[in-house]
PDB file of C-alpha atoms in Angstrom:
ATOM      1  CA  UNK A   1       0.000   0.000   0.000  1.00  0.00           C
ATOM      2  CA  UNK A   2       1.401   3.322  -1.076  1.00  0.00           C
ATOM      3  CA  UNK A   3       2.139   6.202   1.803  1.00  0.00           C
ATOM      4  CA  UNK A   4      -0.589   7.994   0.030  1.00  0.00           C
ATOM      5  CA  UNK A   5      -3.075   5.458   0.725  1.00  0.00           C
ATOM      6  CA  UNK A   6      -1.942   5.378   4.088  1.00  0.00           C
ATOM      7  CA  UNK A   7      -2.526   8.498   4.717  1.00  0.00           C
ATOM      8  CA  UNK A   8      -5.663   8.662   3.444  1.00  0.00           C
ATOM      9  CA  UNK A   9      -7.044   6.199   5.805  1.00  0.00           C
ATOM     10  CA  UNK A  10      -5.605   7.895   8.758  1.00  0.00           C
ATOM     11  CA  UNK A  11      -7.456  10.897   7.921  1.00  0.00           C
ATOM     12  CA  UNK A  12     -11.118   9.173   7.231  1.00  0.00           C
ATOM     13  CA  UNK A  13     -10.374   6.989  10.635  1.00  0.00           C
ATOM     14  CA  UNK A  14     -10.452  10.674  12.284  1.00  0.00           C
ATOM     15  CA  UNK A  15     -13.707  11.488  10.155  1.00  0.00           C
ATOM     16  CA  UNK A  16     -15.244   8.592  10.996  1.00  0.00           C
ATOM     17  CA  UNK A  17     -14.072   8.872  14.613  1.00  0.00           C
ATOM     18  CA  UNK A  18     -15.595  12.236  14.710  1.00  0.00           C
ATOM     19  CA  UNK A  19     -18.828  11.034  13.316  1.00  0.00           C
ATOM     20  CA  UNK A  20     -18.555   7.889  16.005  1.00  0.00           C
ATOM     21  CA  UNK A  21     -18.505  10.849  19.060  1.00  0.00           C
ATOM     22  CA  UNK A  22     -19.950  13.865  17.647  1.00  0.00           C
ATOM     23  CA  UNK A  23     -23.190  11.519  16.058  1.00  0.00           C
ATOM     24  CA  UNK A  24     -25.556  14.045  17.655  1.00  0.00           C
ATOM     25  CA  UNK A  25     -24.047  16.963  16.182  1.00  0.00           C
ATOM     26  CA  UNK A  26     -24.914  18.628  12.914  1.00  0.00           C
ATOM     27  CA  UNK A  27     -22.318  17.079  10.379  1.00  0.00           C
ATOM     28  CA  UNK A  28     -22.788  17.217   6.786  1.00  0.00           C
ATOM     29  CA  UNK A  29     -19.897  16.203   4.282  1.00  0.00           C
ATOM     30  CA  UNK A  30     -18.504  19.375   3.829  1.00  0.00           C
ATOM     31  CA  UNK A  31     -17.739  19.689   7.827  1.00  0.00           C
ATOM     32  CA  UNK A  32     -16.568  15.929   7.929  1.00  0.00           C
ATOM     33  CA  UNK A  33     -14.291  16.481   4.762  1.00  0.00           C
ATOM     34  CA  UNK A  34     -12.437  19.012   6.072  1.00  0.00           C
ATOM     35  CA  UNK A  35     -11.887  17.213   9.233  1.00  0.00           C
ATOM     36  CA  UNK A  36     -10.167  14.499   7.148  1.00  0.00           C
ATOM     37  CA  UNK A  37      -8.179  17.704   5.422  1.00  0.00           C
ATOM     38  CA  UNK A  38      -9.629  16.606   1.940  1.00  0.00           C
ATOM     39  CA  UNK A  39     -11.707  17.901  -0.603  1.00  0.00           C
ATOM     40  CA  UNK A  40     -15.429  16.786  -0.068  1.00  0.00           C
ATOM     41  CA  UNK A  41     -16.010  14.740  -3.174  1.00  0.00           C
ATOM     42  CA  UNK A  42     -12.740  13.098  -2.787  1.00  0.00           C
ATOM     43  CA  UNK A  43     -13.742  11.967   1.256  1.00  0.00           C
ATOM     44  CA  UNK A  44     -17.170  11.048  -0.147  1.00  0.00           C
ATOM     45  CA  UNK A  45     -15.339   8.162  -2.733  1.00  0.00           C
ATOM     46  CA  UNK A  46     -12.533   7.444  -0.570  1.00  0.00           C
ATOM     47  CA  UNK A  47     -15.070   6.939   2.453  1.00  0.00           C
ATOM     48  CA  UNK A  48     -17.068   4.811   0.426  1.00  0.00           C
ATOM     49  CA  UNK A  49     -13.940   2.745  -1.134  1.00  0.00           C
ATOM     50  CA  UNK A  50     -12.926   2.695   2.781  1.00  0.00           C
ATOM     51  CA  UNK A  51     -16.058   1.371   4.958  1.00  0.00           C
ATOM     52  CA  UNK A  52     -18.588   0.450   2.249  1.00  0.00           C
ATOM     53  CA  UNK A  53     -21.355   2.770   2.924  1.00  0.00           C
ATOM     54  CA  UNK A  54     -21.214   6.459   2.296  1.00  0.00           C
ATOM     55  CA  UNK A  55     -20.176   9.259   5.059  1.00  0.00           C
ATOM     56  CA  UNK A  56     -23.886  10.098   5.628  1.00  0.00           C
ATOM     57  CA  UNK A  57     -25.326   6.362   5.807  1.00  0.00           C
ATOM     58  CA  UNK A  58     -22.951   6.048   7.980  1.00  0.00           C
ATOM     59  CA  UNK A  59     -23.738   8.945  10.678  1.00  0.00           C
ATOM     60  CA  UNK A  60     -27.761   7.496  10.319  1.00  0.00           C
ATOM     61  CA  UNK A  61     -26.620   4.131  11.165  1.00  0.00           C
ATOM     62  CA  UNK A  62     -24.719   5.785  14.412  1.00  0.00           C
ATOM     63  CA  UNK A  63     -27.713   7.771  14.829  1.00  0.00           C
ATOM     64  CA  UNK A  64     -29.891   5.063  14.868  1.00  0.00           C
ATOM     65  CA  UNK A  65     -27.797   2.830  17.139  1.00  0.00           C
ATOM     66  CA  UNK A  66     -28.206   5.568  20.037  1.00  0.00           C
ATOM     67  CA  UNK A  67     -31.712   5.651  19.487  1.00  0.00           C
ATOM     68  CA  UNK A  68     -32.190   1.951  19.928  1.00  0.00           C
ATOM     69  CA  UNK A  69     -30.436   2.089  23.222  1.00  0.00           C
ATOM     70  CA  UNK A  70     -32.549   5.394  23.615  1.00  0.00           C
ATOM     71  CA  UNK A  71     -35.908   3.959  23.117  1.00  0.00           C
ATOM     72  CA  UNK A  72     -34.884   0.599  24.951  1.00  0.00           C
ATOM     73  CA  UNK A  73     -34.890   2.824  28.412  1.00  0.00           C
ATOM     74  CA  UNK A  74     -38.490   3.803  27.649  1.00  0.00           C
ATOM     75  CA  UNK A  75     -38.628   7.395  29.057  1.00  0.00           C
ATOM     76  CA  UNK A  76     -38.100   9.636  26.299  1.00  0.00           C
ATOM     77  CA  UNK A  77     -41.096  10.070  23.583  1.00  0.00           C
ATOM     78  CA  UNK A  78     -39.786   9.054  19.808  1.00  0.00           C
ATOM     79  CA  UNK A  79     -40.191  12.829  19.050  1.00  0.00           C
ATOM     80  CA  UNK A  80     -37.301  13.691  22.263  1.00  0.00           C
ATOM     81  CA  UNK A  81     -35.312  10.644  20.749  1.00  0.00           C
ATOM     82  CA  UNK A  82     -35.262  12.201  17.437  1.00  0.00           C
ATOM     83  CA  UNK A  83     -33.544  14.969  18.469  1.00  0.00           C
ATOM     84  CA  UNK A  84     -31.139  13.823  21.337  1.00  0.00           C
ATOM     85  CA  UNK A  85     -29.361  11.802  17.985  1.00  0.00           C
ATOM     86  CA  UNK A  86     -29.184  14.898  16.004  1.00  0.00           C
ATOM     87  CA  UNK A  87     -32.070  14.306  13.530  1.00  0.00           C
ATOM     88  CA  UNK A  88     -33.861  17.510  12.903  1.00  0.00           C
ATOM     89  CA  UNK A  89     -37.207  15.338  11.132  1.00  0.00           C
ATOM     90  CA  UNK A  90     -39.256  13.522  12.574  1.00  0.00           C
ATOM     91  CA  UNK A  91     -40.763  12.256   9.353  1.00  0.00           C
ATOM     92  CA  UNK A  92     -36.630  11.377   7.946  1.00  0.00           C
ATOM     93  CA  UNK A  93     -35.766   9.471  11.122  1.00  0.00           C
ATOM     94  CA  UNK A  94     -38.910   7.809  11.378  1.00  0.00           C
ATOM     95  CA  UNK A  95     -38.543   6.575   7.949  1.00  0.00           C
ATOM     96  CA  UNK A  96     -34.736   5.656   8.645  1.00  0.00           C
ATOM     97  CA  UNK A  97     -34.867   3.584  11.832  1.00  0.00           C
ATOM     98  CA  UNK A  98     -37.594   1.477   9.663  1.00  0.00           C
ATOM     99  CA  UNK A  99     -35.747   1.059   6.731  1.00  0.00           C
ATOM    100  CA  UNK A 100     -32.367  -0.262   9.295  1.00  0.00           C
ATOM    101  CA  UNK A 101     -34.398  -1.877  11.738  1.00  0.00           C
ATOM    102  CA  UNK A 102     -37.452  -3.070  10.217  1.00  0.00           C
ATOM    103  CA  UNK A 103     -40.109  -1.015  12.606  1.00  0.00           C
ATOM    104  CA  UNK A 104     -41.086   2.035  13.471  1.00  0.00           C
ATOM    105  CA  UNK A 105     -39.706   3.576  16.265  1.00  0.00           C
ATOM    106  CA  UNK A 106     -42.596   3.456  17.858  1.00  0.00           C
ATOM    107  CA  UNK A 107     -43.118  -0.131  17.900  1.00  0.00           C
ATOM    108  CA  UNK A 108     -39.677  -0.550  18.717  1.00  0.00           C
ATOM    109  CA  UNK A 109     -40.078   1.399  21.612  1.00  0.00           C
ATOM    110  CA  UNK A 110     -43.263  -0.299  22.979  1.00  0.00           C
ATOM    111  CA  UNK A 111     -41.763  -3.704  22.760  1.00  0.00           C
ATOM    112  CA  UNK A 112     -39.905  -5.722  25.353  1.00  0.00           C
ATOM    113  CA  UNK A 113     -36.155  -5.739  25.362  1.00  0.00           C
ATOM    114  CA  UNK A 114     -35.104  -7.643  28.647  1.00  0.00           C
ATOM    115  CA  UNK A 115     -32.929  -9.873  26.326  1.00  0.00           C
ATOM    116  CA  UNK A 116     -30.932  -6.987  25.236  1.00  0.00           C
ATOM    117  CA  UNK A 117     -30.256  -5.320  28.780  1.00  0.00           C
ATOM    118  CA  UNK A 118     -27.517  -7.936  30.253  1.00  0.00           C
ATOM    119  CA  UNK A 119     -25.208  -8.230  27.553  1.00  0.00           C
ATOM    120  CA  UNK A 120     -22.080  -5.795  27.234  1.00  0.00           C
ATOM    121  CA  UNK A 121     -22.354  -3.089  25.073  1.00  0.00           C
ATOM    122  CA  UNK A 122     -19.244  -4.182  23.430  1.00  0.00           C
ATOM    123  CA  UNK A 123     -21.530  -7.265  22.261  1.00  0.00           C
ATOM    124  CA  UNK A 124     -24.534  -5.572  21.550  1.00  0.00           C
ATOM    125  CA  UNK A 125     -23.159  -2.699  19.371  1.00  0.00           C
ATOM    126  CA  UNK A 126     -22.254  -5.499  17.122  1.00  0.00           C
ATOM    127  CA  UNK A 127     -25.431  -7.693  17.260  1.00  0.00           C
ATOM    128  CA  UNK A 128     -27.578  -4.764  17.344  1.00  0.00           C
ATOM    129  CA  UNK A 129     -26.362  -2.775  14.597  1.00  0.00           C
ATOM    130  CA  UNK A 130     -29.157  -1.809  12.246  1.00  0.00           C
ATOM    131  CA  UNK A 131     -28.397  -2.772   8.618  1.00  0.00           C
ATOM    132  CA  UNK A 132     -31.099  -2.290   5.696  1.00  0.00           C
ATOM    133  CA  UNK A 133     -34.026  -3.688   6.139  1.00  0.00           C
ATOM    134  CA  UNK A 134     -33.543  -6.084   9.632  1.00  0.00           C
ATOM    135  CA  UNK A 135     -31.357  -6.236  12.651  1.00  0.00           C
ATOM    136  CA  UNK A 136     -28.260  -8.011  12.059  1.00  0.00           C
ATOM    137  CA  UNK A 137     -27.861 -11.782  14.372  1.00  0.00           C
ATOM    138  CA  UNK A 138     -24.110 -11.734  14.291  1.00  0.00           C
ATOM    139  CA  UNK A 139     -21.297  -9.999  13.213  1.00  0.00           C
ATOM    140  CA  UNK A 140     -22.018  -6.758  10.436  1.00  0.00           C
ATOM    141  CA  UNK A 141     -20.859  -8.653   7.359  1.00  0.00           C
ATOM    142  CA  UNK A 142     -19.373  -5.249   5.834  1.00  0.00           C
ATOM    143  CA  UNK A 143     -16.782  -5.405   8.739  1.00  0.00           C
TER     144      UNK A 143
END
């Protein structure tokens, strides 16, 4: 692997870092590019080439993943969830966390979870990780 390539990969591992702490926050490409000190279509590619799944599918799936653990606890309303992740639409996150986890939100949230409670998070992050369409039973294949 070139020193070029190398490089490269440092700098999206920060971007996607930054999208892994700062989830909530508003990040578009533009912001996320220049944390990875590149020009945005040229993070958008090499993200892609990189992890699979563009910058922005990416943050949703992070998004989402807090909003599972979110809703699991039961006190916030969907609407308070929404926001807490950084989603300014109801209607868009609503229509996200079904497509990932194959529910609404809603029904999600009114649903028992006791299974999910005792395991590390460590374990769950990777059992629980919303991919298109269902939840995932074992490890993300895209890892």
């Amino acid at each position: 692997m070139k020193r070029q390539e190398l490089d490269d990969l440092v700098r999206l591992r920060r971007a996607r870092d930054r999208i892994d702490r700062d989830y909530a926050e508003p990040l578009d490409v533009t912001e996320l590019a220049r944390t990875a000190l590149m020009s945005p279509g040229h993070f958008s590619r090499s993200f892609r080439a990189a992890y699979g799944e563009t910058p922005y599918s990416y943050l949703m799936t992070r998004r989402i993943e807090r909003a599972k653990a979110l809703l699991r606890r039961g006190d916030l309303s969907v609407t308070e969830v929404c926001f807490a992740v950084g989603c300014t639409s109801l209607g868009s996150f609503s229509s996200r966390f079904t497509e990932l986890v194959g529910e609404t939100p809603s029904a999600y949230r009114a649903r028992r979870h006791e299974g999910e409670v005792a395991v590390p998070a460590c374990v769950a992050k990777i059992h629980t990780r919303p991919v298109r369409g269902k939840e995932t039973s074992g490890p993300d294949p895209r890892s």
